[in-house]
PDB file of C-alpha atoms in Angstrom:
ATOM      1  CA  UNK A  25      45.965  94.364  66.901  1.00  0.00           C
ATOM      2  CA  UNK A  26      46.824  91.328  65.012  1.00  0.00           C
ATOM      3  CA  UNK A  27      49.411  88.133  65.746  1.00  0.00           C
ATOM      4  CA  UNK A  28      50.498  85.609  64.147  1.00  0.00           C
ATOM      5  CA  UNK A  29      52.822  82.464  64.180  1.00  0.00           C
ATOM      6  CA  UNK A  30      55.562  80.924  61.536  1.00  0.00           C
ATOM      7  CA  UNK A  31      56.946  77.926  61.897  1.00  0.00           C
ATOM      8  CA  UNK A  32      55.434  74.856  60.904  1.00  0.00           C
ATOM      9  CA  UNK A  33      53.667  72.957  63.822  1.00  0.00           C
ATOM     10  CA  UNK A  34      52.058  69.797  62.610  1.00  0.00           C
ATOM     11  CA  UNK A  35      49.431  70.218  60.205  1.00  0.00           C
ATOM     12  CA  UNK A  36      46.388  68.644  62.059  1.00  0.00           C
ATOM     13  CA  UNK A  37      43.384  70.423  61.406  1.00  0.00           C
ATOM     14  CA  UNK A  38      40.333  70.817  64.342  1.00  0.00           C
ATOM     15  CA  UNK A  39      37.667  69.462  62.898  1.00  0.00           C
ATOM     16  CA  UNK A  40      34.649  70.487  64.860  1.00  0.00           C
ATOM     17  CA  UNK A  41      31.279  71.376  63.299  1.00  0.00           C
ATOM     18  CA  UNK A  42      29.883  72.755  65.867  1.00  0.00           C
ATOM     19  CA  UNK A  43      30.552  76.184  67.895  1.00  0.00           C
ATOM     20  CA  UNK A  44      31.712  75.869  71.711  1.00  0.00           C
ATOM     21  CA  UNK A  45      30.761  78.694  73.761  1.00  0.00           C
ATOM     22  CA  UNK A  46      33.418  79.446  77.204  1.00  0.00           C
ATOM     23  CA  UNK A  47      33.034  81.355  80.112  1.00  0.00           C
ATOM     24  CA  UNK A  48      36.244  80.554  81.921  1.00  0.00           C
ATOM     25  CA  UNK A  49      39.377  78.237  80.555  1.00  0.00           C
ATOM     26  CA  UNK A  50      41.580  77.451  83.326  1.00  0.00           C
ATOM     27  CA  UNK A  51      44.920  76.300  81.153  1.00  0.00           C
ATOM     28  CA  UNK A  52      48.564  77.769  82.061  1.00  0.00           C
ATOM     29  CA  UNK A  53      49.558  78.675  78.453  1.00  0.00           C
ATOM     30  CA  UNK A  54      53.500  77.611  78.958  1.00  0.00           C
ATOM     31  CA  UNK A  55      52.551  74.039  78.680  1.00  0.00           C
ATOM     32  CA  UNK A  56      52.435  74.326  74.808  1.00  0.00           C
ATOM     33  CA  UNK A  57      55.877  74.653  73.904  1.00  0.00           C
ATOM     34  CA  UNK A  58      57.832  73.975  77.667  1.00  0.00           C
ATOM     35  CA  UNK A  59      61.117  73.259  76.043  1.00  0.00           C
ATOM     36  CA  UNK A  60      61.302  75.482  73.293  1.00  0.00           C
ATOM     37  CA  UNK A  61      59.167  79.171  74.488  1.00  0.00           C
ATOM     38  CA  UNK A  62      59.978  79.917  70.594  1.00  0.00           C
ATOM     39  CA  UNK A  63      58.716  77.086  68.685  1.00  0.00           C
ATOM     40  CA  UNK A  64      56.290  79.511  66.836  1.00  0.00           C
ATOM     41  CA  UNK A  65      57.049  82.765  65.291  1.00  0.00           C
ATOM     42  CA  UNK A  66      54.570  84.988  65.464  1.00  0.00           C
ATOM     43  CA  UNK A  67      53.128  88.456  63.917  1.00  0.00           C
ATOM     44  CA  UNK A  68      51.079  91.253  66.200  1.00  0.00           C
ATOM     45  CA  UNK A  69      49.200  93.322  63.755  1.00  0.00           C
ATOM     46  CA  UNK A  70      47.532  96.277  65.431  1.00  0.00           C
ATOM     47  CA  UNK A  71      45.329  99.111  64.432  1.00  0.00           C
ATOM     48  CA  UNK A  72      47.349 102.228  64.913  1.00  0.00           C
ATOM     49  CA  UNK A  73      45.060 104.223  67.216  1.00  0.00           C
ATOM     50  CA  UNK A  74      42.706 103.146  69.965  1.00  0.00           C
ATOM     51  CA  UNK A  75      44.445  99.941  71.161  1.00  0.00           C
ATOM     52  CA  UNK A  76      43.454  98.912  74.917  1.00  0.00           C
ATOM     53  CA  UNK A  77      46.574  98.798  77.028  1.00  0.00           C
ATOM     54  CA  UNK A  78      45.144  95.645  79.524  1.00  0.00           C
ATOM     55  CA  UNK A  79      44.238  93.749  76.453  1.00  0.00           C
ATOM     56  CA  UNK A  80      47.112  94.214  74.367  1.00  0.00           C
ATOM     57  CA  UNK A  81      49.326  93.283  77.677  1.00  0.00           C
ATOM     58  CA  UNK A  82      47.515  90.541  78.095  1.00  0.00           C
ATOM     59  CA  UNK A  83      48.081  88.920  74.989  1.00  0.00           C
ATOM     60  CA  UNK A  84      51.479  89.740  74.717  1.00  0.00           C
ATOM     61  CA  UNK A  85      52.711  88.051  77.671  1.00  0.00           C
ATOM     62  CA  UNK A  86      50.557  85.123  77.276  1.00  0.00           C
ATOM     63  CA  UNK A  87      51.836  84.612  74.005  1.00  0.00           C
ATOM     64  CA  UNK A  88      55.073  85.779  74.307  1.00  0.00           C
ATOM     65  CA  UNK A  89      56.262  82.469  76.095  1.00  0.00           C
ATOM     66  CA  UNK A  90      54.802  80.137  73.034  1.00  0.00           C
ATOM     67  CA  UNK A  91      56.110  82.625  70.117  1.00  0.00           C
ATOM     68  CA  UNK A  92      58.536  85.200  68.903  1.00  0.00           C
ATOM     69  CA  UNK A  93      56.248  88.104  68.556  1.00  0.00           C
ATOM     70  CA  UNK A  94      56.078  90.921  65.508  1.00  0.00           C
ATOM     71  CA  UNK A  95      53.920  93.856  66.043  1.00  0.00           C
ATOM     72  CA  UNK A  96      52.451  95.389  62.577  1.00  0.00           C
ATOM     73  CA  UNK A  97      50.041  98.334  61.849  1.00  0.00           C
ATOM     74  CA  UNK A  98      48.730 100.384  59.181  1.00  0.00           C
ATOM     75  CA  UNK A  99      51.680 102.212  57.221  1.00  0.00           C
ATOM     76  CA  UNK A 100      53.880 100.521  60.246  1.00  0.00           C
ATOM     77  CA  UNK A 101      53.164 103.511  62.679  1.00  0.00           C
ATOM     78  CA  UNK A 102      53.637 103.477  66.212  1.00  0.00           C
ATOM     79  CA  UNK A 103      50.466 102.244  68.232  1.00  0.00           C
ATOM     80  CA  UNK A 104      48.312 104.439  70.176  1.00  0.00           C
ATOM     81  CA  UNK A 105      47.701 102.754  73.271  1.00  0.00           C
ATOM     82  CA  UNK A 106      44.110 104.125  75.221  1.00  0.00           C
ATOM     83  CA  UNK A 107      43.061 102.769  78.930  1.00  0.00           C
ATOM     84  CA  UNK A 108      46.335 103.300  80.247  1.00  0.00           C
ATOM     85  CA  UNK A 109      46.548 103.120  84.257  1.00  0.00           C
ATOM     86  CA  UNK A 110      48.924 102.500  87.215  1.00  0.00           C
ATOM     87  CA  UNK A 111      48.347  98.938  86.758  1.00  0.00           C
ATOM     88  CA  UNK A 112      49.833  99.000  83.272  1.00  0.00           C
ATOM     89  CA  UNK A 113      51.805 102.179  82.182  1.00  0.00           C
ATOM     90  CA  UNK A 114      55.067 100.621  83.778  1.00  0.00           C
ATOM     91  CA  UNK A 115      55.080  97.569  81.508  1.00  0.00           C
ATOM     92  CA  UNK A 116      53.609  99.696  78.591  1.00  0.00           C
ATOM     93  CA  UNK A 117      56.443 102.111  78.900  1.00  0.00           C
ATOM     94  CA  UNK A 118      59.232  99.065  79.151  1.00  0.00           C
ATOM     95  CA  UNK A 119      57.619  97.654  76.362  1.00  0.00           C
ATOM     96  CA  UNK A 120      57.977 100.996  74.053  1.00  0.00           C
ATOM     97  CA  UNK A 121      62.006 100.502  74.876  1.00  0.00           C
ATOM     98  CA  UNK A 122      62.209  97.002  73.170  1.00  0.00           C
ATOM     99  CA  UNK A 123      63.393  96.750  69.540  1.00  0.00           C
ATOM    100  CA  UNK A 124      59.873  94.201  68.714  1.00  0.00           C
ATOM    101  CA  UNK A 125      57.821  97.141  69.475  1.00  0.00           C
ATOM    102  CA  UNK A 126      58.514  98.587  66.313  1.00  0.00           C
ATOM    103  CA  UNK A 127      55.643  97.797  63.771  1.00  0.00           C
ATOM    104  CA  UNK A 128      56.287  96.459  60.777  1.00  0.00           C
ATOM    105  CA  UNK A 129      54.137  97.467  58.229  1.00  0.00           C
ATOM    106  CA  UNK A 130      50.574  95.524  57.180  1.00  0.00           C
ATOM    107  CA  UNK A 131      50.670  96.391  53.686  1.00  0.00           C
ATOM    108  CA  UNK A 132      54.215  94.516  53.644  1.00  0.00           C
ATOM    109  CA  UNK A 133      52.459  91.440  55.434  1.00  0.00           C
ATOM    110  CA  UNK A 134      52.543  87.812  53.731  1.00  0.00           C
ATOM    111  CA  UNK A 135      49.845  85.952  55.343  1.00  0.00           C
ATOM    112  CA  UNK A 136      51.376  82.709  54.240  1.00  0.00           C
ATOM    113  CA  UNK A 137      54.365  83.274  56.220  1.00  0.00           C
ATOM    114  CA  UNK A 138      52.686  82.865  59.975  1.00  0.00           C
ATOM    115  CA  UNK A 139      50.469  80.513  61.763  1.00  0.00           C
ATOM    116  CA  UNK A 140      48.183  81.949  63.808  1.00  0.00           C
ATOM    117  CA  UNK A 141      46.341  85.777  63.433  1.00  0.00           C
ATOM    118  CA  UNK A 142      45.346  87.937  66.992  1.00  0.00           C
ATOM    119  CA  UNK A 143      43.470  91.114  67.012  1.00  0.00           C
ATOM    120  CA  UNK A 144      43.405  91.878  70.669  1.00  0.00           C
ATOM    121  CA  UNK A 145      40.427  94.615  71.921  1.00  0.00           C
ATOM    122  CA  UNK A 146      41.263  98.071  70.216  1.00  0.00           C
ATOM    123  CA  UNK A 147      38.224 100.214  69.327  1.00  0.00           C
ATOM    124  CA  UNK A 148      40.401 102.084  66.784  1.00  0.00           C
ATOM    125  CA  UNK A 149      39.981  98.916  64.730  1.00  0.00           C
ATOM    126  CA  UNK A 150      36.762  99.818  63.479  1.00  0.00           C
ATOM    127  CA  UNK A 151      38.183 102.379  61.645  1.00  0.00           C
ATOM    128  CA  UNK A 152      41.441 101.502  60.721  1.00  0.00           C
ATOM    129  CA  UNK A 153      40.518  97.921  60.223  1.00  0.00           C
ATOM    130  CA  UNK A 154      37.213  97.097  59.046  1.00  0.00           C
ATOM    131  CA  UNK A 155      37.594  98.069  55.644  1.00  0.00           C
ATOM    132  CA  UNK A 156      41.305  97.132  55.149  1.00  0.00           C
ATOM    133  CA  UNK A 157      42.253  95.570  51.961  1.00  0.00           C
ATOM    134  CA  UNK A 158      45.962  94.331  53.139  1.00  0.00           C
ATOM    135  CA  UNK A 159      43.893  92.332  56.109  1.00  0.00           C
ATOM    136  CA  UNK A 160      41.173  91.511  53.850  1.00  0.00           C
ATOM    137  CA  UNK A 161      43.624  89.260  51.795  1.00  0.00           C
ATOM    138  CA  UNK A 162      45.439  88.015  55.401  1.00  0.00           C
ATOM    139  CA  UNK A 163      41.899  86.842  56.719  1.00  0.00           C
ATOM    140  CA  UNK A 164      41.141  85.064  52.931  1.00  0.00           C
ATOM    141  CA  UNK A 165      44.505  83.048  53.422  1.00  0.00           C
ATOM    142  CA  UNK A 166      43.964  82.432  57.328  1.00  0.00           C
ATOM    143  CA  UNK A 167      40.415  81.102  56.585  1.00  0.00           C
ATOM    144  CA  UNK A 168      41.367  78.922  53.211  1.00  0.00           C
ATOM    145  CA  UNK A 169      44.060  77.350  55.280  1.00  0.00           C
ATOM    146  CA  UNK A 170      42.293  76.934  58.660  1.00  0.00           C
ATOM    147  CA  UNK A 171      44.552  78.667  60.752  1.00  0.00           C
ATOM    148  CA  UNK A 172      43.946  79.598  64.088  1.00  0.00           C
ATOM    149  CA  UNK A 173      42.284  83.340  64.513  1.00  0.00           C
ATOM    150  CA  UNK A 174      41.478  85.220  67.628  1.00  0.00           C
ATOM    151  CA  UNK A 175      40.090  88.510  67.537  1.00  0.00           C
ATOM    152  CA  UNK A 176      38.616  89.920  70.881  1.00  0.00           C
ATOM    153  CA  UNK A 177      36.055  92.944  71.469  1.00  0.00           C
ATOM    154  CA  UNK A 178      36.364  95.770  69.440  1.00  0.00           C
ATOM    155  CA  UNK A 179      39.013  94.119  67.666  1.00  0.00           C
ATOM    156  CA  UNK A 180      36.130  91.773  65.970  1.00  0.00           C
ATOM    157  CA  UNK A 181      35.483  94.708  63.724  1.00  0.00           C
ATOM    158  CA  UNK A 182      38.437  94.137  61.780  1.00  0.00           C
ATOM    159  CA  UNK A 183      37.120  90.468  60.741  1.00  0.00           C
ATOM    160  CA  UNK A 184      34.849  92.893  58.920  1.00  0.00           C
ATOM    161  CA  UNK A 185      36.603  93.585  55.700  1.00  0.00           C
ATOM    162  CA  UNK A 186      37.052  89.562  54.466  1.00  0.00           C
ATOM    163  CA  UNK A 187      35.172  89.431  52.136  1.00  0.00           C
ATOM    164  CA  UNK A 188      35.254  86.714  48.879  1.00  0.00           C
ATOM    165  CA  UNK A 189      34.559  88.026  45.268  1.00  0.00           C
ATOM    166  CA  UNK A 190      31.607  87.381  45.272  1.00  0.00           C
ATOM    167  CA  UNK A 191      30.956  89.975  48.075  1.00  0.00           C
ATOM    168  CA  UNK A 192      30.347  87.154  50.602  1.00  0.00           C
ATOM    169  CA  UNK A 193      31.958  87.514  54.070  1.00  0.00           C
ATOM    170  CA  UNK A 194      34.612  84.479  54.536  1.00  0.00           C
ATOM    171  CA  UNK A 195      33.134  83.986  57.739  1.00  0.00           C
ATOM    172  CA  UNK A 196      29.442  83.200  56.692  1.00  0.00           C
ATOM    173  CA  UNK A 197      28.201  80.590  58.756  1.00  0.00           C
ATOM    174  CA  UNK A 198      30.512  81.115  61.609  1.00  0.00           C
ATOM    175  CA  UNK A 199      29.257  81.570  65.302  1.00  0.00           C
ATOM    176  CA  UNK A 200      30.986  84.323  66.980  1.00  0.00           C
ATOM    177  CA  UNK A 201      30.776  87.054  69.630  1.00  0.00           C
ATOM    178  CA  UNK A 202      32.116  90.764  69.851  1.00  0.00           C
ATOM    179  CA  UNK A 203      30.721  93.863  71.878  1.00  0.00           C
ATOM    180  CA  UNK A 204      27.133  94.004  72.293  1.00  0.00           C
ATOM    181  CA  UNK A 205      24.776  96.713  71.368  1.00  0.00           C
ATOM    182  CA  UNK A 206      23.904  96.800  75.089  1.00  0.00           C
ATOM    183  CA  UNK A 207      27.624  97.400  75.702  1.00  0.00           C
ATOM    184  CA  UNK A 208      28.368 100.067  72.444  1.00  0.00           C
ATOM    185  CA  UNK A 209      24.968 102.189  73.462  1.00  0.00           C
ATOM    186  CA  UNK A 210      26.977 103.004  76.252  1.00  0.00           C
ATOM    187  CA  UNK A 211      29.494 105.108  74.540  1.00  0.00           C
ATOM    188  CA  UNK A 212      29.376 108.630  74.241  1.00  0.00           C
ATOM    189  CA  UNK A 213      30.350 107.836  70.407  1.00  0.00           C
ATOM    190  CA  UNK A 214      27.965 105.113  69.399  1.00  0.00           C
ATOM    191  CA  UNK A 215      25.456 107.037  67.391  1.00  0.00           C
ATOM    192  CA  UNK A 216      28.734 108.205  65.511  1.00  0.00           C
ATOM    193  CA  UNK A 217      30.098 104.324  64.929  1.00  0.00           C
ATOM    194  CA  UNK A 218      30.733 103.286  61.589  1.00  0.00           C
ATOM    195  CA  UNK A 219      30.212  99.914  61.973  1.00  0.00           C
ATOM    196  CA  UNK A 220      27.960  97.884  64.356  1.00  0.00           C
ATOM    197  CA  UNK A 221      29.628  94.343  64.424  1.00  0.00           C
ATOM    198  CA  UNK A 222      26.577  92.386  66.020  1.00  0.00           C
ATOM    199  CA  UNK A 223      24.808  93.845  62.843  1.00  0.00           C
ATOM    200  CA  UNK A 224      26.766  93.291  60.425  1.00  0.00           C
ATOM    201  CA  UNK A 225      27.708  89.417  61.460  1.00  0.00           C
ATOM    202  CA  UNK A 226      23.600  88.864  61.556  1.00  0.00           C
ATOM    203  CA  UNK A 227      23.463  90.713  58.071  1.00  0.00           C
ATOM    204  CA  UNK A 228      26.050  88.677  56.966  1.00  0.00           C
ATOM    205  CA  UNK A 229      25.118  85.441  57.550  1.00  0.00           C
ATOM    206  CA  UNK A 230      26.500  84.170  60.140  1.00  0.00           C
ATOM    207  CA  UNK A 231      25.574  83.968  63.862  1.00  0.00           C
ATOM    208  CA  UNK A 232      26.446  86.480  66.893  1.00  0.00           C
ATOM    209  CA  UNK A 233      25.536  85.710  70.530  1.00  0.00           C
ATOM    210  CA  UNK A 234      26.744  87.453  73.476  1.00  0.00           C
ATOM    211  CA  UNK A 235      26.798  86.957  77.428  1.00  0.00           C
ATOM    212  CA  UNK A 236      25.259  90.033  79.688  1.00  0.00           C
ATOM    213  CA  UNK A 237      27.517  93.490  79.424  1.00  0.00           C
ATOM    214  CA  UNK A 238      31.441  93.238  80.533  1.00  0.00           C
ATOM    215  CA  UNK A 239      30.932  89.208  81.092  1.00  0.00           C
ATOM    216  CA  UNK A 240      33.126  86.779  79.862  1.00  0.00           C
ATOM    217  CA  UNK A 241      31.792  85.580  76.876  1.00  0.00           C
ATOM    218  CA  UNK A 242      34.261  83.327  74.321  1.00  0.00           C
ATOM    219  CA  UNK A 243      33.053  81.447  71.077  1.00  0.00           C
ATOM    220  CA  UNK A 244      35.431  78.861  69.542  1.00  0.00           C
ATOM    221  CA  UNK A 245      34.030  77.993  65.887  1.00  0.00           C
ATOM    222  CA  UNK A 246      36.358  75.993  63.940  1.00  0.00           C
ATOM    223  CA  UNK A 247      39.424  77.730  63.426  1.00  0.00           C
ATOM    224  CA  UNK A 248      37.989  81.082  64.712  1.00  0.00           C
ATOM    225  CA  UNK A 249      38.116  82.073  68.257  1.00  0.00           C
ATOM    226  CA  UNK A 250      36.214  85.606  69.627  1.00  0.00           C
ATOM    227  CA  UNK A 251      36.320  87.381  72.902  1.00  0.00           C
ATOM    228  CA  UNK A 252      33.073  89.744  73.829  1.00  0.00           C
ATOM    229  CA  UNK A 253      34.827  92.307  75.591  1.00  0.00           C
ATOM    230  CA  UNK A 254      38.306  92.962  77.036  1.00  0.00           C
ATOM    231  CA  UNK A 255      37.003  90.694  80.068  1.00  0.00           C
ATOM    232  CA  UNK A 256      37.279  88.072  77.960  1.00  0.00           C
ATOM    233  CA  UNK A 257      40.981  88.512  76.558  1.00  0.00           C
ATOM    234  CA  UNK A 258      42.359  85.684  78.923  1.00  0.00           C
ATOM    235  CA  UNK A 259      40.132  82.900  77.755  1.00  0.00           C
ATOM    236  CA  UNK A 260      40.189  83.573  74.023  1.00  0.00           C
ATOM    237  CA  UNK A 261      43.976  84.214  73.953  1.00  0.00           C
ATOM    238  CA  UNK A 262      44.138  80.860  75.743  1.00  0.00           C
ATOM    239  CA  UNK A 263      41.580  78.984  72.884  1.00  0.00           C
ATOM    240  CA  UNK A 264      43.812  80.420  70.576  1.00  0.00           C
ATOM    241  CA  UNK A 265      46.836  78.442  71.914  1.00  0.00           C
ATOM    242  CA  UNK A 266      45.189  75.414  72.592  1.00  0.00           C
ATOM    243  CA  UNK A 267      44.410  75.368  68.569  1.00  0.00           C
ATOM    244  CA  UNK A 268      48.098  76.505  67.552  1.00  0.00           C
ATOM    245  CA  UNK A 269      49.183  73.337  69.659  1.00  0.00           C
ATOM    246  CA  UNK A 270      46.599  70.542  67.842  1.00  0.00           C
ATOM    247  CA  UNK A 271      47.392  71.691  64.269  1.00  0.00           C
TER     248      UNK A 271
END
């Protein structure tokens, strides 16, 4: 799942050169924008299948307060949502009925028309994703301009496919989280994965920490925010606010 914002906010750029690691951020999100909920447009790209119904509800109504929302998937089909429970399948099914919840499609996506990019936790993302040419060329935009990026669990994989010409990952050097093997060893799948994403961000030059098994666990490097687990959905989709609202 992917979002993204498009009006102009001021173009102030965080500067930090160093990664800050967050177990909790206690912020009320509607603070950003308390006179205008719709100061920000903003785009929801999603893989198509696998996409965690808590997570994905979580980010939407965080978000949905601070920007006008656009979900988007592969080929523009409908998204598979997994994890669905009493807690959730009411708003899930209300949120089917809305006209937004119709994806647009990624391959029709101009990166330099939004703001801000979130992936929330969908395991389906390492294969529709990670090797995704259409988000390859989003991510190489988001990253040359510094704009704010939030990807969270499994949804980390799709960071996978930026890569530069030179077959360099854009985010070389970055600190950032995403599931653990401790965590992915537990699936009945894993020895079928395709890709491993503490691997390949150690591989790849960059460098991957992560808190004990379904902890909170958020990294905010730069422009870049990640989320371990879905645990950790709140507090990165809250980072990811806070650095829509200094730019």
């Amino acid at each position: 799942m992917r979002w993204l914002p498009t009006a102009a906010p001021r173009r102030h750029l965080l500067r930090s050169t160093h990664a800050a690691e967050y177990s909790a951020v206690l912020l009320d999100a509607s603070w950003l924008c308390p006179s205008a909920p719709a100061c920000f447009g903003a785009l929801v790209g999603l893989c198509f299948s696998g996409v965690s119904a808590q997570s994905f509800l979580h980010c939407f109504t965080l978000t949905s307060s601070a920007f006008n929302l656009q979900v988007a998937t592969p080929g523009g089909k409908s998204i598979d949502f997994v994890d669905v429970n009493e807690s959730n399948m009411r708003w899930i099914q209300d949120f089917r009925m809305k006209s937004y919840a119709n994806p647009a499609k990624l391959e029709s996506i101009d990166g330099a028309r939004y703001h801000a990019l979130l992936i929330p936790n969908c395991p389906g993302a390492m294969t529709d994703l990670a090797n995704s040419g259409y988000l390859a060329k989003i991510l190489q935009h988001f990253s040359t301009e510094n704009k704010p990026i939030c990807a969270i669990g499994h949804g980390v994989a799709a960071l996978c496919c930026a890569t530069n010409e030179d077959k360099s990952w854009v985010f070389q050097g970055y600190s950032l989280t995403g599931p653990s093997v401790y965590e992915l060893v537990r699936q009945p799948n894993f020895a079928s994965l395709s890709i491993i994403v503490e691997d390949f961000v150690k591989d790849s030059g960059a460098t991957f920490s992560a808190s004990s098994p379904d902890a909170v666990h958020v990294v905010l490097d730069r422009h870049l925010v990640t989320g371990q687990n879905e645990n950790s959905t709140l507090p990165a989709v809250q980072n990811l606010l806070i650095l829509c609202n200094v730019r």
